[in-house]
């Protein structure tokens, strides 16, 4: 298996409770046998999971399972890691190719009159809406994007379907009053308050690949989103 696949499998085992908090991880040799790979690959996987906070290592000793924050405001990829694929679903309520507004052109560093994919999705954990995502993506970057691709992680789509590599994101978090439509999406009373997270994602060449506005049902959260 590739290291990315092993990482996702171990994270799913941790979040589903197959590995308990403070439990000692299997050895590199045991994991190498389980995943049919070499110990160097397992070492890279372990270092990645330590960096992301899922594991901790006692200096010169074994590796243990870390506890995760109890409340989260997460992107779709992190929701999958936390709750598992069977519990997280999406609904696409808008998928349209549009001429970008001046504001969106500025956020995505596009020329005036450029086309963007305009997408609105609702993310659910079990049957409860977690947050809405309004996303704008340059058409020139992903001309073959389809509505069904938006049911999953667009970050994974960008990285796995092309030679693009995501570098970082800049986020702005603020408190807002939800619109009537957003209240309907999130199944909340009218004029409810929420946390809004604006996100601009960048590729390693410095080009913005998405601008998104996420509105979260919970208004008291700990933000946890490592890569």
PDB file of C-alpha atoms in Angstrom:
ATOM      1  CA  UNK A   1       0.000   0.000   0.000  1.00  0.00           C
ATOM      2  CA  UNK A   2       1.036   3.610  -0.561  1.00  0.00           C
ATOM      3  CA  UNK A   3       1.868   5.762   2.467  1.00  0.00           C
ATOM      4  CA  UNK A   4      -1.230   7.974   1.943  1.00  0.00           C
ATOM      5  CA  UNK A   5      -3.490   4.906   2.024  1.00  0.00           C
ATOM      6  CA  UNK A   6      -1.808   3.596   5.176  1.00  0.00           C
ATOM      7  CA  UNK A   7      -2.152   6.999   6.867  1.00  0.00           C
ATOM      8  CA  UNK A   8      -5.879   7.157   6.106  1.00  0.00           C
ATOM      9  CA  UNK A   9      -6.382   3.577   7.323  1.00  0.00           C
ATOM     10  CA  UNK A  10      -4.610   4.197  10.641  1.00  0.00           C
ATOM     11  CA  UNK A  11      -6.474   7.485  11.184  1.00  0.00           C
ATOM     12  CA  UNK A  12      -9.775   5.698  10.582  1.00  0.00           C
ATOM     13  CA  UNK A  13      -8.793   2.995  13.088  1.00  0.00           C
ATOM     14  CA  UNK A  14      -7.927   5.691  15.658  1.00  0.00           C
ATOM     15  CA  UNK A  15     -11.122   7.709  15.177  1.00  0.00           C
ATOM     16  CA  UNK A  16     -13.307   4.586  15.221  1.00  0.00           C
ATOM     17  CA  UNK A  17     -11.703   3.480  18.494  1.00  0.00           C
ATOM     18  CA  UNK A  18      -9.895   0.397  17.191  1.00  0.00           C
ATOM     19  CA  UNK A  19      -6.799   1.959  18.756  1.00  0.00           C
ATOM     20  CA  UNK A  20      -7.493   3.393  22.217  1.00  0.00           C
ATOM     21  CA  UNK A  21      -6.069   6.624  23.646  1.00  0.00           C
ATOM     22  CA  UNK A  22      -2.670   5.989  25.283  1.00  0.00           C
ATOM     23  CA  UNK A  23      -2.478   2.529  23.703  1.00  0.00           C
ATOM     24  CA  UNK A  24       0.911   1.556  22.340  1.00  0.00           C
ATOM     25  CA  UNK A  25       1.060   1.322  18.554  1.00  0.00           C
ATOM     26  CA  UNK A  26       2.212  -1.918  16.906  1.00  0.00           C
ATOM     27  CA  UNK A  27       5.891  -1.986  16.006  1.00  0.00           C
ATOM     28  CA  UNK A  28       7.239  -0.900  12.617  1.00  0.00           C
ATOM     29  CA  UNK A  29       7.816  -4.557  11.721  1.00  0.00           C
ATOM     30  CA  UNK A  30       4.250  -5.524  12.619  1.00  0.00           C
ATOM     31  CA  UNK A  31       2.780  -2.644  10.605  1.00  0.00           C
ATOM     32  CA  UNK A  32       5.065  -3.384   7.646  1.00  0.00           C
ATOM     33  CA  UNK A  33       3.746  -6.945   7.568  1.00  0.00           C
ATOM     34  CA  UNK A  34       0.127  -5.791   7.954  1.00  0.00           C
ATOM     35  CA  UNK A  35       0.367  -3.289   5.075  1.00  0.00           C
ATOM     36  CA  UNK A  36       2.764  -5.301   2.907  1.00  0.00           C
ATOM     37  CA  UNK A  37       5.381  -2.567   2.691  1.00  0.00           C
ATOM     38  CA  UNK A  38       8.866  -1.820   3.994  1.00  0.00           C
ATOM     39  CA  UNK A  39       9.755  -0.337   7.377  1.00  0.00           C
ATOM     40  CA  UNK A  40      10.934   2.917   5.761  1.00  0.00           C
ATOM     41  CA  UNK A  41       7.368   3.537   4.518  1.00  0.00           C
ATOM     42  CA  UNK A  42       5.970   2.837   8.002  1.00  0.00           C
ATOM     43  CA  UNK A  43       8.530   5.214   9.512  1.00  0.00           C
ATOM     44  CA  UNK A  44       7.354   7.992   7.158  1.00  0.00           C
ATOM     45  CA  UNK A  45       3.724   7.230   8.035  1.00  0.00           C
ATOM     46  CA  UNK A  46       4.453   7.370  11.767  1.00  0.00           C
ATOM     47  CA  UNK A  47       6.310  10.679  11.463  1.00  0.00           C
ATOM     48  CA  UNK A  48       3.375  12.130   9.503  1.00  0.00           C
ATOM     49  CA  UNK A  49       0.857  11.021  12.144  1.00  0.00           C
ATOM     50  CA  UNK A  50       3.025  12.398  14.957  1.00  0.00           C
ATOM     51  CA  UNK A  51       3.262  15.749  13.140  1.00  0.00           C
ATOM     52  CA  UNK A  52      -0.521  15.807  12.726  1.00  0.00           C
ATOM     53  CA  UNK A  53      -1.113  15.029  16.393  1.00  0.00           C
ATOM     54  CA  UNK A  54      -2.600  11.547  16.125  1.00  0.00           C
ATOM     55  CA  UNK A  55       0.429   9.853  17.700  1.00  0.00           C
ATOM     56  CA  UNK A  56       3.165  10.740  20.157  1.00  0.00           C
ATOM     57  CA  UNK A  57       6.540   9.149  20.685  1.00  0.00           C
ATOM     58  CA  UNK A  58       8.519   8.897  23.886  1.00  0.00           C
ATOM     59  CA  UNK A  59      12.113   9.908  23.072  1.00  0.00           C
ATOM     60  CA  UNK A  60      13.949   6.788  22.002  1.00  0.00           C
ATOM     61  CA  UNK A  61      10.944   4.638  22.858  1.00  0.00           C
ATOM     62  CA  UNK A  62       7.585   3.368  21.547  1.00  0.00           C
ATOM     63  CA  UNK A  63       4.753   5.315  19.907  1.00  0.00           C
ATOM     64  CA  UNK A  64       1.364   5.883  21.570  1.00  0.00           C
ATOM     65  CA  UNK A  65      -2.115   7.036  20.516  1.00  0.00           C
ATOM     66  CA  UNK A  66      -3.004  10.663  21.278  1.00  0.00           C
ATOM     67  CA  UNK A  67      -6.434  11.975  22.235  1.00  0.00           C
ATOM     68  CA  UNK A  68      -8.139  14.402  19.842  1.00  0.00           C
ATOM     69  CA  UNK A  69      -9.988  17.630  20.710  1.00  0.00           C
ATOM     70  CA  UNK A  70     -13.614  16.940  21.675  1.00  0.00           C
ATOM     71  CA  UNK A  71     -15.141  19.705  19.514  1.00  0.00           C
ATOM     72  CA  UNK A  72     -14.060  20.486  15.985  1.00  0.00           C
ATOM     73  CA  UNK A  73     -14.654  22.855  13.125  1.00  0.00           C
ATOM     74  CA  UNK A  74     -13.357  20.903  10.225  1.00  0.00           C
ATOM     75  CA  UNK A  75     -13.043  20.743   6.486  1.00  0.00           C
ATOM     76  CA  UNK A  76     -14.535  17.720   4.745  1.00  0.00           C
ATOM     77  CA  UNK A  77     -11.290  15.705   4.758  1.00  0.00           C
ATOM     78  CA  UNK A  78     -10.921  16.153   8.501  1.00  0.00           C
ATOM     79  CA  UNK A  79     -14.570  15.251   9.111  1.00  0.00           C
ATOM     80  CA  UNK A  80     -13.932  11.968   7.319  1.00  0.00           C
ATOM     81  CA  UNK A  81     -10.902  11.353   9.509  1.00  0.00           C
ATOM     82  CA  UNK A  82     -12.836  12.134  12.678  1.00  0.00           C
ATOM     83  CA  UNK A  83     -16.142  10.356  12.060  1.00  0.00           C
ATOM     84  CA  UNK A  84     -15.416   7.875   9.263  1.00  0.00           C
ATOM     85  CA  UNK A  85     -16.775   7.759   5.726  1.00  0.00           C
ATOM     86  CA  UNK A  86     -19.985   5.967   6.704  1.00  0.00           C
ATOM     87  CA  UNK A  87     -21.073   8.848   8.980  1.00  0.00           C
ATOM     88  CA  UNK A  88     -20.223  11.845   6.768  1.00  0.00           C
ATOM     89  CA  UNK A  89     -22.317  12.738   3.721  1.00  0.00           C
ATOM     90  CA  UNK A  90     -22.754  15.723   1.420  1.00  0.00           C
ATOM     91  CA  UNK A  91     -25.509  17.375  -0.569  1.00  0.00           C
ATOM     92  CA  UNK A  92     -24.740  19.648  -3.517  1.00  0.00           C
ATOM     93  CA  UNK A  93     -27.353  22.415  -3.709  1.00  0.00           C
ATOM     94  CA  UNK A  94     -25.574  24.486  -6.360  1.00  0.00           C
ATOM     95  CA  UNK A  95     -23.100  23.614  -9.113  1.00  0.00           C
ATOM     96  CA  UNK A  96     -22.795  26.274 -11.775  1.00  0.00           C
ATOM     97  CA  UNK A  97     -20.217  27.847 -14.081  1.00  0.00           C
ATOM     98  CA  UNK A  98     -20.319  31.626 -13.644  1.00  0.00           C
ATOM     99  CA  UNK A  99     -18.404  34.798 -14.468  1.00  0.00           C
ATOM    100  CA  UNK A 100     -16.485  35.683 -11.313  1.00  0.00           C
ATOM    101  CA  UNK A 101     -17.414  38.857  -9.472  1.00  0.00           C
ATOM    102  CA  UNK A 102     -14.632  41.436  -8.925  1.00  0.00           C
ATOM    103  CA  UNK A 103     -14.341  40.261  -5.297  1.00  0.00           C
ATOM    104  CA  UNK A 104     -13.869  36.620  -6.315  1.00  0.00           C
ATOM    105  CA  UNK A 105     -11.391  37.613  -9.031  1.00  0.00           C
ATOM    106  CA  UNK A 106      -9.388  39.435  -6.377  1.00  0.00           C
ATOM    107  CA  UNK A 107      -9.440  36.474  -3.968  1.00  0.00           C
ATOM    108  CA  UNK A 108      -8.401  33.991  -6.669  1.00  0.00           C
ATOM    109  CA  UNK A 109      -6.007  36.354  -8.505  1.00  0.00           C
ATOM    110  CA  UNK A 110      -8.011  36.060 -11.733  1.00  0.00           C
ATOM    111  CA  UNK A 111      -8.429  38.459 -14.629  1.00  0.00           C
ATOM    112  CA  UNK A 112     -11.715  40.331 -14.901  1.00  0.00           C
ATOM    113  CA  UNK A 113     -14.325  38.249 -16.726  1.00  0.00           C
ATOM    114  CA  UNK A 114     -12.783  34.895 -15.755  1.00  0.00           C
ATOM    115  CA  UNK A 115     -15.043  31.890 -15.234  1.00  0.00           C
ATOM    116  CA  UNK A 116     -15.327  30.049 -11.925  1.00  0.00           C
ATOM    117  CA  UNK A 117     -17.166  27.039 -10.637  1.00  0.00           C
ATOM    118  CA  UNK A 118     -19.679  28.252  -8.043  1.00  0.00           C
ATOM    119  CA  UNK A 119     -20.570  25.445  -5.638  1.00  0.00           C
ATOM    120  CA  UNK A 120     -22.703  25.253  -2.503  1.00  0.00           C
ATOM    121  CA  UNK A 121     -22.656  22.080  -0.414  1.00  0.00           C
ATOM    122  CA  UNK A 122     -24.119  20.977   2.902  1.00  0.00           C
ATOM    123  CA  UNK A 123     -21.998  18.592   4.961  1.00  0.00           C
ATOM    124  CA  UNK A 124     -23.773  16.177   7.317  1.00  0.00           C
ATOM    125  CA  UNK A 125     -22.547  14.086  10.243  1.00  0.00           C
ATOM    126  CA  UNK A 126     -25.039  11.228  10.450  1.00  0.00           C
ATOM    127  CA  UNK A 127     -28.279  13.127   9.653  1.00  0.00           C
ATOM    128  CA  UNK A 128     -27.342  16.425  11.294  1.00  0.00           C
ATOM    129  CA  UNK A 129     -26.025  19.269   9.106  1.00  0.00           C
ATOM    130  CA  UNK A 130     -22.533  20.259  10.247  1.00  0.00           C
ATOM    131  CA  UNK A 131     -21.844  23.244   7.994  1.00  0.00           C
ATOM    132  CA  UNK A 132     -22.401  24.779   4.582  1.00  0.00           C
ATOM    133  CA  UNK A 133     -19.591  25.353   2.105  1.00  0.00           C
ATOM    134  CA  UNK A 134     -19.791  27.972  -0.651  1.00  0.00           C
ATOM    135  CA  UNK A 135     -16.772  27.390  -2.881  1.00  0.00           C
ATOM    136  CA  UNK A 136     -15.322  29.160  -5.913  1.00  0.00           C
ATOM    137  CA  UNK A 137     -12.741  27.393  -8.106  1.00  0.00           C
ATOM    138  CA  UNK A 138     -11.084  28.754 -11.275  1.00  0.00           C
ATOM    139  CA  UNK A 139     -12.516  27.053 -14.347  1.00  0.00           C
ATOM    140  CA  UNK A 140      -9.103  27.293 -16.008  1.00  0.00           C
ATOM    141  CA  UNK A 141      -7.661  25.140 -13.224  1.00  0.00           C
ATOM    142  CA  UNK A 142     -10.331  22.397 -13.185  1.00  0.00           C
ATOM    143  CA  UNK A 143     -12.225  22.565 -16.504  1.00  0.00           C
ATOM    144  CA  UNK A 144     -13.494  18.963 -16.232  1.00  0.00           C
ATOM    145  CA  UNK A 145     -14.939  19.215 -12.731  1.00  0.00           C
ATOM    146  CA  UNK A 146     -18.305  17.455 -12.381  1.00  0.00           C
ATOM    147  CA  UNK A 147     -21.072  17.805  -9.822  1.00  0.00           C
ATOM    148  CA  UNK A 148     -20.489  14.288  -8.492  1.00  0.00           C
ATOM    149  CA  UNK A 149     -16.866  15.230  -7.715  1.00  0.00           C
ATOM    150  CA  UNK A 150     -18.216  17.798  -5.246  1.00  0.00           C
ATOM    151  CA  UNK A 151     -19.784  15.102  -3.081  1.00  0.00           C
ATOM    152  CA  UNK A 152     -16.289  14.279  -1.894  1.00  0.00           C
ATOM    153  CA  UNK A 153     -13.175  16.235  -0.936  1.00  0.00           C
ATOM    154  CA  UNK A 154     -12.194  18.762  -3.605  1.00  0.00           C
ATOM    155  CA  UNK A 155      -8.752  18.984  -2.014  1.00  0.00           C
ATOM    156  CA  UNK A 156      -8.219  15.278  -2.681  1.00  0.00           C
ATOM    157  CA  UNK A 157      -9.617  15.727  -6.184  1.00  0.00           C
ATOM    158  CA  UNK A 158      -7.125  18.507  -6.886  1.00  0.00           C
ATOM    159  CA  UNK A 159      -4.157  16.537  -5.553  1.00  0.00           C
ATOM    160  CA  UNK A 160      -5.057  13.104  -6.928  1.00  0.00           C
ATOM    161  CA  UNK A 161      -6.430  13.985 -10.366  1.00  0.00           C
ATOM    162  CA  UNK A 162      -3.666  16.346 -11.447  1.00  0.00           C
ATOM    163  CA  UNK A 163      -0.007  17.099 -10.784  1.00  0.00           C
ATOM    164  CA  UNK A 164      -1.042  19.880  -8.405  1.00  0.00           C
ATOM    165  CA  UNK A 165       0.159  19.929  -4.810  1.00  0.00           C
ATOM    166  CA  UNK A 166      -1.565  21.969  -2.124  1.00  0.00           C
ATOM    167  CA  UNK A 167       0.762  24.137  -0.054  1.00  0.00           C
ATOM    168  CA  UNK A 168      -1.262  26.027   2.559  1.00  0.00           C
ATOM    169  CA  UNK A 169      -4.432  27.973   3.293  1.00  0.00           C
ATOM    170  CA  UNK A 170      -5.231  31.340   4.818  1.00  0.00           C
ATOM    171  CA  UNK A 171      -8.332  31.376   7.021  1.00  0.00           C
ATOM    172  CA  UNK A 172     -10.386  34.153   8.538  1.00  0.00           C
ATOM    173  CA  UNK A 173     -12.872  33.279  11.306  1.00  0.00           C
ATOM    174  CA  UNK A 174     -15.715  35.602  12.270  1.00  0.00           C
ATOM    175  CA  UNK A 175     -19.142  35.540  13.949  1.00  0.00           C
ATOM    176  CA  UNK A 176     -22.138  36.189  11.684  1.00  0.00           C
ATOM    177  CA  UNK A 177     -25.938  36.117  11.644  1.00  0.00           C
ATOM    178  CA  UNK A 178     -27.124  33.482   9.207  1.00  0.00           C
ATOM    179  CA  UNK A 179     -29.337  34.290   6.272  1.00  0.00           C
ATOM    180  CA  UNK A 180     -32.777  32.725   6.058  1.00  0.00           C
ATOM    181  CA  UNK A 181     -31.524  30.272   3.435  1.00  0.00           C
ATOM    182  CA  UNK A 182     -28.507  29.255   5.534  1.00  0.00           C
ATOM    183  CA  UNK A 183     -30.785  28.688   8.527  1.00  0.00           C
ATOM    184  CA  UNK A 184     -32.858  26.360   6.365  1.00  0.00           C
ATOM    185  CA  UNK A 185     -29.742  24.502   5.200  1.00  0.00           C
ATOM    186  CA  UNK A 186     -28.500  24.058   8.790  1.00  0.00           C
ATOM    187  CA  UNK A 187     -31.940  23.395  10.282  1.00  0.00           C
ATOM    188  CA  UNK A 188     -31.701  26.343  12.673  1.00  0.00           C
ATOM    189  CA  UNK A 189     -34.197  29.046  13.735  1.00  0.00           C
ATOM    190  CA  UNK A 190     -34.174  32.293  11.760  1.00  0.00           C
ATOM    191  CA  UNK A 191     -31.537  34.875  12.720  1.00  0.00           C
ATOM    192  CA  UNK A 192     -29.320  32.241  14.333  1.00  0.00           C
ATOM    193  CA  UNK A 193     -25.671  33.100  14.907  1.00  0.00           C
ATOM    194  CA  UNK A 194     -22.832  31.008  13.542  1.00  0.00           C
ATOM    195  CA  UNK A 195     -19.106  30.961  12.947  1.00  0.00           C
ATOM    196  CA  UNK A 196     -17.978  31.719   9.415  1.00  0.00           C
ATOM    197  CA  UNK A 197     -14.621  30.497   8.152  1.00  0.00           C
ATOM    198  CA  UNK A 198     -13.296  32.057   4.962  1.00  0.00           C
ATOM    199  CA  UNK A 199     -10.588  29.956   3.377  1.00  0.00           C
ATOM    200  CA  UNK A 200      -8.218  30.645   0.481  1.00  0.00           C
ATOM    201  CA  UNK A 201      -6.241  27.570  -0.544  1.00  0.00           C
ATOM    202  CA  UNK A 202      -2.923  27.816  -2.390  1.00  0.00           C
ATOM    203  CA  UNK A 203      -0.897  25.449  -4.544  1.00  0.00           C
ATOM    204  CA  UNK A 204       2.859  25.103  -4.106  1.00  0.00           C
ATOM    205  CA  UNK A 205       3.394  27.483  -7.055  1.00  0.00           C
ATOM    206  CA  UNK A 206       1.548  30.196  -5.112  1.00  0.00           C
ATOM    207  CA  UNK A 207      -1.637  30.089  -7.204  1.00  0.00           C
ATOM    208  CA  UNK A 208      -4.972  30.158  -5.303  1.00  0.00           C
ATOM    209  CA  UNK A 209      -6.988  27.079  -6.227  1.00  0.00           C
ATOM    210  CA  UNK A 210     -10.128  27.802  -4.166  1.00  0.00           C
ATOM    211  CA  UNK A 211     -11.898  30.419  -2.126  1.00  0.00           C
ATOM    212  CA  UNK A 212     -14.561  29.105   0.215  1.00  0.00           C
ATOM    213  CA  UNK A 213     -16.950  30.420   2.852  1.00  0.00           C
ATOM    214  CA  UNK A 214     -17.950  27.837   5.442  1.00  0.00           C
ATOM    215  CA  UNK A 215     -20.761  28.494   7.914  1.00  0.00           C
ATOM    216  CA  UNK A 216     -20.770  26.195  10.925  1.00  0.00           C
ATOM    217  CA  UNK A 217     -23.758  25.084  12.940  1.00  0.00           C
ATOM    218  CA  UNK A 218     -21.758  24.976  16.181  1.00  0.00           C
ATOM    219  CA  UNK A 219     -20.762  28.366  17.582  1.00  0.00           C
ATOM    220  CA  UNK A 220     -18.294  27.093  20.180  1.00  0.00           C
ATOM    221  CA  UNK A 221     -15.487  25.111  18.602  1.00  0.00           C
ATOM    222  CA  UNK A 222     -11.851  24.161  18.656  1.00  0.00           C
ATOM    223  CA  UNK A 223     -10.316  24.377  15.210  1.00  0.00           C
ATOM    224  CA  UNK A 224      -8.246  21.318  14.296  1.00  0.00           C
ATOM    225  CA  UNK A 225      -7.048  20.939  10.705  1.00  0.00           C
ATOM    226  CA  UNK A 226      -3.558  19.556  10.242  1.00  0.00           C
ATOM    227  CA  UNK A 227      -2.193  18.042   7.027  1.00  0.00           C
TER     228      UNK A 227
END
